[in-house]
PDB file of C-alpha atoms in Angstrom:
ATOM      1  CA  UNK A   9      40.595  78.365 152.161  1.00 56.00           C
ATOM      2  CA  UNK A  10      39.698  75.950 149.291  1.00 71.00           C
ATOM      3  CA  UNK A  11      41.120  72.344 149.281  1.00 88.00           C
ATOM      4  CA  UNK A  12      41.647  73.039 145.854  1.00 93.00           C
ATOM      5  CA  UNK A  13      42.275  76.469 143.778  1.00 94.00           C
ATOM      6  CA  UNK A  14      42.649  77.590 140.772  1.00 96.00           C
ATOM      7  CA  UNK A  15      44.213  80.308 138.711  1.00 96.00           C
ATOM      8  CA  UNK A  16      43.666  82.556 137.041  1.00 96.00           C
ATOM      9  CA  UNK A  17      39.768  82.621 137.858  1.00 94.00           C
ATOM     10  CA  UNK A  18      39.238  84.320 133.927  1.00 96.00           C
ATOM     11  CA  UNK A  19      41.750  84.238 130.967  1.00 97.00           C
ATOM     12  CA  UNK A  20      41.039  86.011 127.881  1.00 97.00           C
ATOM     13  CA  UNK A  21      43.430  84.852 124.286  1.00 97.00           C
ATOM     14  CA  UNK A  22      43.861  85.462 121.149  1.00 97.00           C
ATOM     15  CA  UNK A  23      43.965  82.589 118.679  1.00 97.00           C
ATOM     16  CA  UNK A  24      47.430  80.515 118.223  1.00 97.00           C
ATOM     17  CA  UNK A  25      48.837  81.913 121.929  1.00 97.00           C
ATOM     18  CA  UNK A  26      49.915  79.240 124.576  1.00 98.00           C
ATOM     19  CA  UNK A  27      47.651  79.085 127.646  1.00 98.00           C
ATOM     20  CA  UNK A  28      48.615  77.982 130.789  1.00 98.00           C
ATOM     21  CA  UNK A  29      46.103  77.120 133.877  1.00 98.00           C
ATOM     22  CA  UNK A  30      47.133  76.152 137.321  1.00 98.00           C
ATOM     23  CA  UNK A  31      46.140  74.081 140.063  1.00 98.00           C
ATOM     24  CA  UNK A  32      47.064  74.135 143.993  1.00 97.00           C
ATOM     25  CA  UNK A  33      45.753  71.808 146.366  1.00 95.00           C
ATOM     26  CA  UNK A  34      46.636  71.288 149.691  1.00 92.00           C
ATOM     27  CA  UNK A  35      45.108  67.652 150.998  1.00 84.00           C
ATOM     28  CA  UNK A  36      46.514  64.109 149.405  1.00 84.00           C
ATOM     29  CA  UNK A  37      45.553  62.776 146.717  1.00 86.00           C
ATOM     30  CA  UNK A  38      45.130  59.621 144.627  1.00 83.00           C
ATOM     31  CA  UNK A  39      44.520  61.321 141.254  1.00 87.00           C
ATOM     32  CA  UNK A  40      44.373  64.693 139.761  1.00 92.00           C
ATOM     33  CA  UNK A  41      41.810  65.492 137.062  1.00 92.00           C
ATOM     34  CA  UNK A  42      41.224  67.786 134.323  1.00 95.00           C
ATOM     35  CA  UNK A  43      37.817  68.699 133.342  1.00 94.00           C
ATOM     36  CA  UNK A  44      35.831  70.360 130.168  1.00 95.00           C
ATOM     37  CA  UNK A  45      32.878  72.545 130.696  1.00 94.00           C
ATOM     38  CA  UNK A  46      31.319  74.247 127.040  1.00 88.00           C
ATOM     39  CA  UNK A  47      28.576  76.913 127.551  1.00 83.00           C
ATOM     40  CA  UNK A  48      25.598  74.176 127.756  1.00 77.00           C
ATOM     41  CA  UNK A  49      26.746  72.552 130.938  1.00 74.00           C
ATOM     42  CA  UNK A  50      28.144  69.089 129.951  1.00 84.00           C
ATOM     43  CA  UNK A  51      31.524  68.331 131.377  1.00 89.00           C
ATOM     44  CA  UNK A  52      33.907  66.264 129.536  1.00 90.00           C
ATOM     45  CA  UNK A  53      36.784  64.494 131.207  1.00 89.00           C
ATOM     46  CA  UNK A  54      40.246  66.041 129.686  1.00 93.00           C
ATOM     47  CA  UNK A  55      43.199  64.235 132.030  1.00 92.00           C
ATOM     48  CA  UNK A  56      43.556  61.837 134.720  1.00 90.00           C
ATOM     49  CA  UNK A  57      46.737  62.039 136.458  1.00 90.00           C
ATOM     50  CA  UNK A  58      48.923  60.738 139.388  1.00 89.00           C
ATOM     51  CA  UNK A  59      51.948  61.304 138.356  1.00 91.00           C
ATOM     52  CA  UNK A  60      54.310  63.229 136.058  1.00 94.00           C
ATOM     53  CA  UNK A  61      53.125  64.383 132.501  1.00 96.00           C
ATOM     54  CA  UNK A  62      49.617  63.496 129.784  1.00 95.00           C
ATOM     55  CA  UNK A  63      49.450  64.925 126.118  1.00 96.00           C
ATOM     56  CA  UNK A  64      46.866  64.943 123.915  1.00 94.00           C
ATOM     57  CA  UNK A  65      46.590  66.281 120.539  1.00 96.00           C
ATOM     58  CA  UNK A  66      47.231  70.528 121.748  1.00 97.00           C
ATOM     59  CA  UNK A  67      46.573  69.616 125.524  1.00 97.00           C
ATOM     60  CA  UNK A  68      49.651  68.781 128.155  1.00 98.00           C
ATOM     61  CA  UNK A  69      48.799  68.290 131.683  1.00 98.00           C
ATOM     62  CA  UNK A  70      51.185  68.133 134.598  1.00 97.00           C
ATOM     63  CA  UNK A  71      51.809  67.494 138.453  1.00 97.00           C
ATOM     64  CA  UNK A  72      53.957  67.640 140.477  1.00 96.00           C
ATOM     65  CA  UNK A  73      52.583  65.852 143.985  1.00 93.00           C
ATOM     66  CA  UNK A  74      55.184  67.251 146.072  1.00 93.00           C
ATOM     67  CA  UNK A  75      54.494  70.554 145.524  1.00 95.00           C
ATOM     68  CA  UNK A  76      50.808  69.576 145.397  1.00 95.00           C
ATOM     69  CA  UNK A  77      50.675  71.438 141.988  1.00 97.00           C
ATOM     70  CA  UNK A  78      48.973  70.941 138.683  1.00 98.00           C
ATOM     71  CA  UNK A  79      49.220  72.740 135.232  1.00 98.00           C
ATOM     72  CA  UNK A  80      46.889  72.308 132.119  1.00 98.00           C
ATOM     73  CA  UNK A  81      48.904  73.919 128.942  1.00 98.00           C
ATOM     74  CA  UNK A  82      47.089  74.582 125.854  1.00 98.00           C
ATOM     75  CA  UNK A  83      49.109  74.833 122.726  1.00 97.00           C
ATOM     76  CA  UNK A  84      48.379  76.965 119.253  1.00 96.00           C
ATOM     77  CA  UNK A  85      44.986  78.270 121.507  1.00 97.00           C
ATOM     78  CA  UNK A  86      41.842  78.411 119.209  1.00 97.00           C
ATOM     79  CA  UNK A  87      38.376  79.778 119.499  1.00 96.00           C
ATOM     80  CA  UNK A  88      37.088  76.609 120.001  1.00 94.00           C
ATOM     81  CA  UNK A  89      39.063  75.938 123.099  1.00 96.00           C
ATOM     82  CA  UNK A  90      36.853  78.705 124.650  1.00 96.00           C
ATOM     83  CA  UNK A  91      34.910  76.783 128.128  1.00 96.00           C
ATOM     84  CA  UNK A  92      35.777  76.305 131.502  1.00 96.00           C
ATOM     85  CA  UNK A  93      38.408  74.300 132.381  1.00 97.00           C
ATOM     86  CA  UNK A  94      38.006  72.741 136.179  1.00 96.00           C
ATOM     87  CA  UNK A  95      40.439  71.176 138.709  1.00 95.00           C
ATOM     88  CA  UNK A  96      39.553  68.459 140.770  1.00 92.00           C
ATOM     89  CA  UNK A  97      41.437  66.053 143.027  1.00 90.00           C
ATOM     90  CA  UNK A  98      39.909  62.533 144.263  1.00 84.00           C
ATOM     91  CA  UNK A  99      41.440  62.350 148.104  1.00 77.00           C
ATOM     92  CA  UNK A 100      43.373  59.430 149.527  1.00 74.00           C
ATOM     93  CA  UNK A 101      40.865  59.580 152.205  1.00 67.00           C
ATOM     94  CA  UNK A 102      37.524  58.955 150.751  1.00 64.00           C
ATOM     95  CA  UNK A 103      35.838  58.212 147.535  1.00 64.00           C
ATOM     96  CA  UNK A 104      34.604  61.460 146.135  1.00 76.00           C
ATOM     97  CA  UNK A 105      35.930  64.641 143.859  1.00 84.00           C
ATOM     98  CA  UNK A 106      37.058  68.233 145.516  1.00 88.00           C
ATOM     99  CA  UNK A 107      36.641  70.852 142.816  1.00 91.00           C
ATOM    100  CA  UNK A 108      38.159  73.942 142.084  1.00 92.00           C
ATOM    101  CA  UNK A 109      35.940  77.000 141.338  1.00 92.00           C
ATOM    102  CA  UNK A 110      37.047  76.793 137.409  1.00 94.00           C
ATOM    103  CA  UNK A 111      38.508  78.797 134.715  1.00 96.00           C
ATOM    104  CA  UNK A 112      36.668  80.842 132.401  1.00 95.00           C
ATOM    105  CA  UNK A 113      38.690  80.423 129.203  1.00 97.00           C
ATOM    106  CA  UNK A 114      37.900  82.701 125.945  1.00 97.00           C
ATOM    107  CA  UNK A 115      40.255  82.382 123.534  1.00 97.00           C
ATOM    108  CA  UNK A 116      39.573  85.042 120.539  1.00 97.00           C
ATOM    109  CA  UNK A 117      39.942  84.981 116.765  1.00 96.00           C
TER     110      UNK A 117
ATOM    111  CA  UNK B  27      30.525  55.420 123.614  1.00 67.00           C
ATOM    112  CA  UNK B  28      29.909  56.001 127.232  1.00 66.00           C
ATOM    113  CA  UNK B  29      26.908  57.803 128.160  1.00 88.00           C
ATOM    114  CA  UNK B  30      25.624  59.447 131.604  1.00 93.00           C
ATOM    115  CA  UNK B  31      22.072  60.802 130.621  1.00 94.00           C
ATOM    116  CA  UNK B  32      20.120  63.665 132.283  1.00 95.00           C
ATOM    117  CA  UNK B  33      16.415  63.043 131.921  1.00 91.00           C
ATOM    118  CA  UNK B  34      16.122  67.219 130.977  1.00 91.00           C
ATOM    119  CA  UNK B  35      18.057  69.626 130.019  1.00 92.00           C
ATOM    120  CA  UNK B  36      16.417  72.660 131.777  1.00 94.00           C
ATOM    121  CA  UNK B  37      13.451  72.917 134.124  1.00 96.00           C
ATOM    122  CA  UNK B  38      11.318  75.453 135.413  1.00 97.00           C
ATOM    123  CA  UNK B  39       8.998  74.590 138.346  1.00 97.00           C
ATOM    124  CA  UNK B  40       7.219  76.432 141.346  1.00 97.00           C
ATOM    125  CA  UNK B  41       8.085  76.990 144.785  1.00 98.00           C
ATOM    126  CA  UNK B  42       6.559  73.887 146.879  1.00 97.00           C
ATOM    127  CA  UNK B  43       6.647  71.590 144.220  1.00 97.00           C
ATOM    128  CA  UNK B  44       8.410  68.390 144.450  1.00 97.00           C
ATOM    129  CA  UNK B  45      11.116  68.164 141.945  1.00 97.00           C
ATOM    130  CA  UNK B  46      12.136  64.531 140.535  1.00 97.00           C
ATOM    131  CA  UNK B  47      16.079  64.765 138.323  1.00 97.00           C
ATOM    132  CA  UNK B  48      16.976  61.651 136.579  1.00 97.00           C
ATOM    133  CA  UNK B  49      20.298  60.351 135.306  1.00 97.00           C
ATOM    134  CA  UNK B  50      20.894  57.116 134.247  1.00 97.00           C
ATOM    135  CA  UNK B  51      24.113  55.271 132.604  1.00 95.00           C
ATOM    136  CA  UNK B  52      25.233  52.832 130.878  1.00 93.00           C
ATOM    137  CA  UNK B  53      28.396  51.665 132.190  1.00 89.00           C
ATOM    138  CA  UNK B  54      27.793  49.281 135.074  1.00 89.00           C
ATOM    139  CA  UNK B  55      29.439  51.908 137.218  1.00 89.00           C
ATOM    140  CA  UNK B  56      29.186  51.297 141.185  1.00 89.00           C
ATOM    141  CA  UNK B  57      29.155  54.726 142.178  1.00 90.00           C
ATOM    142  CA  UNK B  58      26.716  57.456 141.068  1.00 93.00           C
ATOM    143  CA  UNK B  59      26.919  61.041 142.379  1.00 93.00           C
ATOM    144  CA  UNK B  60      24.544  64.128 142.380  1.00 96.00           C
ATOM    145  CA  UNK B  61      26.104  67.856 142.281  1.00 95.00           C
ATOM    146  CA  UNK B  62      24.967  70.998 141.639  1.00 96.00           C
ATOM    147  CA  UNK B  63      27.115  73.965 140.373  1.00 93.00           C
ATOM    148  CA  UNK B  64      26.965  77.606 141.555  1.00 92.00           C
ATOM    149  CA  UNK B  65      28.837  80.597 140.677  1.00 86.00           C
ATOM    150  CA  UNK B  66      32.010  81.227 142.716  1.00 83.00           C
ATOM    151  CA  UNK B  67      31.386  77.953 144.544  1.00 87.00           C
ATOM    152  CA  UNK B  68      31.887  75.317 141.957  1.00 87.00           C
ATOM    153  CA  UNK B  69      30.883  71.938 142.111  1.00 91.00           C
ATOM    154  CA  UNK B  70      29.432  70.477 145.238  1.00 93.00           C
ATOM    155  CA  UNK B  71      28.420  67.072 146.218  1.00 93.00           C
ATOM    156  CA  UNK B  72      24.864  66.716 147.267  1.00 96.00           C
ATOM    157  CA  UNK B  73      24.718  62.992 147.500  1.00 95.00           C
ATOM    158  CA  UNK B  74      26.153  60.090 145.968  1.00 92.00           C
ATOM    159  CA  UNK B  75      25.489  56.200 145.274  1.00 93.00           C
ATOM    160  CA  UNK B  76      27.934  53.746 145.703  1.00 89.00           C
ATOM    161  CA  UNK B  77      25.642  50.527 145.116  1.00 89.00           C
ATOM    162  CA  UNK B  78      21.488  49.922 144.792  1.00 92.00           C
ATOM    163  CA  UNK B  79      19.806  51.243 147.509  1.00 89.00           C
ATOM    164  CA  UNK B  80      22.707  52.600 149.258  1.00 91.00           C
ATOM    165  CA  UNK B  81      23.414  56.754 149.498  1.00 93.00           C
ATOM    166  CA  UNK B  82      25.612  58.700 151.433  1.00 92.00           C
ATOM    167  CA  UNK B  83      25.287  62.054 152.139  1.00 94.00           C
ATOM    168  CA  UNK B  84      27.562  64.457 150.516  1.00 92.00           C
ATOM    169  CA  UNK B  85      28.581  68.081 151.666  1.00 91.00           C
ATOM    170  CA  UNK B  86      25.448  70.114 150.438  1.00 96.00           C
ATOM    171  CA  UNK B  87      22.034  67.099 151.436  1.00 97.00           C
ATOM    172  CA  UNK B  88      19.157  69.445 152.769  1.00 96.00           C
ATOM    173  CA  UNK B  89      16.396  70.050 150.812  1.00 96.00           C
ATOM    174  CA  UNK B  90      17.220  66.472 149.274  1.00 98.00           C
ATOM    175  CA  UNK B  91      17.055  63.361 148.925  1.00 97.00           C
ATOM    176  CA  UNK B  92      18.179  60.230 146.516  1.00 97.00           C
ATOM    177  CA  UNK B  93      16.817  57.332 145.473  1.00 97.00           C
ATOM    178  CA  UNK B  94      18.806  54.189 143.404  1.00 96.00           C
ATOM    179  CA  UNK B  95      16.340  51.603 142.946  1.00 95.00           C
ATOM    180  CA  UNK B  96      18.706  49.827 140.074  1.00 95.00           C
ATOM    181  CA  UNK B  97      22.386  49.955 138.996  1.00 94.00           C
ATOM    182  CA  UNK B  98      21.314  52.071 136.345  1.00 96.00           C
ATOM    183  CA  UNK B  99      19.274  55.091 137.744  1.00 97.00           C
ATOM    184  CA  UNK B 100      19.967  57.886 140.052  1.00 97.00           C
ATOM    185  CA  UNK B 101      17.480  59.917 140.871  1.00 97.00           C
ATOM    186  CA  UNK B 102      17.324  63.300 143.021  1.00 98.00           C
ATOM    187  CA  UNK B 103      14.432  64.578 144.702  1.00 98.00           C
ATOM    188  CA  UNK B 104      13.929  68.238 145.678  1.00 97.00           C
ATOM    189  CA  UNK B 105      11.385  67.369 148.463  1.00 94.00           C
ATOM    190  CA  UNK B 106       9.667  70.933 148.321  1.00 97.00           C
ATOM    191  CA  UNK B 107      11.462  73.159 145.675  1.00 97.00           C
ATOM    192  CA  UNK B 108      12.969  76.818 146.647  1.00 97.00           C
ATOM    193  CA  UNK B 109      14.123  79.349 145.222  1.00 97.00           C
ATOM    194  CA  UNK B 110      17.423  79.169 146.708  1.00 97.00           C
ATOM    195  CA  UNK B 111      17.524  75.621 144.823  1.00 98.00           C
ATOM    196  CA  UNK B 112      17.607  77.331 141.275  1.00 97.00           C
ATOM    197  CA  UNK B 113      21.364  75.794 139.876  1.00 96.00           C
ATOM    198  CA  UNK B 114      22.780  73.730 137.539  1.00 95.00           C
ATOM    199  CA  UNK B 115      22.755  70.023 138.781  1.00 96.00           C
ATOM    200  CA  UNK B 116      25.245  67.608 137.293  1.00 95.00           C
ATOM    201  CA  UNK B 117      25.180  63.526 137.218  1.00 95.00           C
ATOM    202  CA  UNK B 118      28.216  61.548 137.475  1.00 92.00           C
ATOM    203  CA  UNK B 119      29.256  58.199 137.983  1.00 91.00           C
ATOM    204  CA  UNK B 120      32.221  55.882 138.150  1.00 87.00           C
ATOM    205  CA  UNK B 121      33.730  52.729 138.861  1.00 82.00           C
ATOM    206  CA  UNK B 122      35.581  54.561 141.388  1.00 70.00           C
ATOM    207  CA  UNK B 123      37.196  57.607 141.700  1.00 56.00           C
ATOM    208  CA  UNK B 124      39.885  56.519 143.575  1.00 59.00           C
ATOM    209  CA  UNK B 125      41.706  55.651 140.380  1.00 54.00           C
ATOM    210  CA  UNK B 126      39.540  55.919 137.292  1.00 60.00           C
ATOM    211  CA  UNK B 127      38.003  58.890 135.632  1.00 73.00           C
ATOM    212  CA  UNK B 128      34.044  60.160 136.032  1.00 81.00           C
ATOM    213  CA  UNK B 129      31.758  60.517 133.568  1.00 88.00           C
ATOM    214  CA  UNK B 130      29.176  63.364 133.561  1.00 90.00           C
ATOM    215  CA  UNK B 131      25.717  63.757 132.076  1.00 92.00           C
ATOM    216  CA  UNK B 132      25.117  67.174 130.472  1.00 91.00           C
ATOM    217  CA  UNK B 133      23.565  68.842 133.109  1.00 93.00           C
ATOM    218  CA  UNK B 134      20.365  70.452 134.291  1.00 95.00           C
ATOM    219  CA  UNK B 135      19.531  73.783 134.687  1.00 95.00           C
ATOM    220  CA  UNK B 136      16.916  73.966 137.151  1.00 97.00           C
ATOM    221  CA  UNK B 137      15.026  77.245 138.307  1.00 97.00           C
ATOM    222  CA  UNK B 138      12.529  77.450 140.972  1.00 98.00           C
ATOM    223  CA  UNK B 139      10.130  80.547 140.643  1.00 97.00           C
TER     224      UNK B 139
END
């Protein structure tokens, strides 16, 4: 089983819905993040988090550590929100990132 | 701007051949890290840097190695390129992760014929 997994693995939209993508992981954890992946390869940083709730511009991100869960909400969805969006949690115990396997997002005018 | 840079964008090279992958960035970060991305498996963590001339190994090593000869530069080395090596291989670094974000070069999409 994955340290950390996500779901759903592929989400299809159409334009202006509200997306929702969620996070489980199961070790302990100093921070939570949110990542960006366009077709191309280069992955942005979206969110940091350790506790509670980020917003910016149509993106909320939330956790809640004691259910070890994490959401990333999109709001009024466009086109060019279509990527992969990817978990990952950096663990109390060491000094590197645990991915999860991503989301393929398509959102579609 | 912050900027983790990937020396190419894709690659095509030949079974055998030794394979060099350069990132470099300009943020005085300590830590440096080397990862390559597969589908259904995600990112994992070949080596990483967490000062000049140190490495540690990460989950996925053989078949590499790493070299960080300055503060800057991060370098990975497919000692004798295979097939089974063709992936997308992603740069980061950071002060350090345990409480600020990474930054990631753009990837590069290497395949070994």
């Amino acid at each position: 089983k994955n340290e950390v997994e996500q779901s759903p693995q592929n989400l299809t939209a159409q334009e202006g819905e509200f997306i929702t993508i969620n996070c489980s992981y199961s070790v302990g954890i100093s921070a939570l993040h949110w990542l960006q992946q366009h077709p191309g390869g280069g992955i942005v940083s979206l969110f940091m988090l350790s506790s509670g709730k980020k917003k910016h511009g149509r993106l909320i991100a939330t956790i809640n550590i004691q259910e070890k869960h994490s959401s990333l909400h999109i709001t009024a969805s466009h086109p060019r929100d279509s990527a992969v969006y990817i978990c990952a949690v950096g663990e109390t115990s060491g000094s590197r990132l645990t991915f999860g396997e991503g989301t393929q997002l398509t959102v579609n005018p | 701007d912050v900027k983790v840079t990937q020396s190419s964008r894709y690659l095509v090279k030949r079974t055998g051949e030794k394979v060099f992958l350069e990132c470099v960035q300009d943020m005085d970060h300590e830590n440096m890290f080397w990862y390559r991305q597969d589908p259904g498996l995600g990112l994992r963590l070949i080596y990483f840097s967490y000062d000049v001339k140190m490495k540690e190994k990460g989950d996925i090593p053989e078949g590499y190695s790493v070299s960080r000869e300055k503060k800057e530069r991060f370098s990975l080395i497919l000692e004798s390129a295979s097939t089974n090596q063709t992936s997308m291989y992603l740069c980061a670094s950071s002060l350090t992760l345990r409480s600020t974000e990474a930054f990631f070069g753009q990837g590069t999409r290497l395949t070994v014929v």
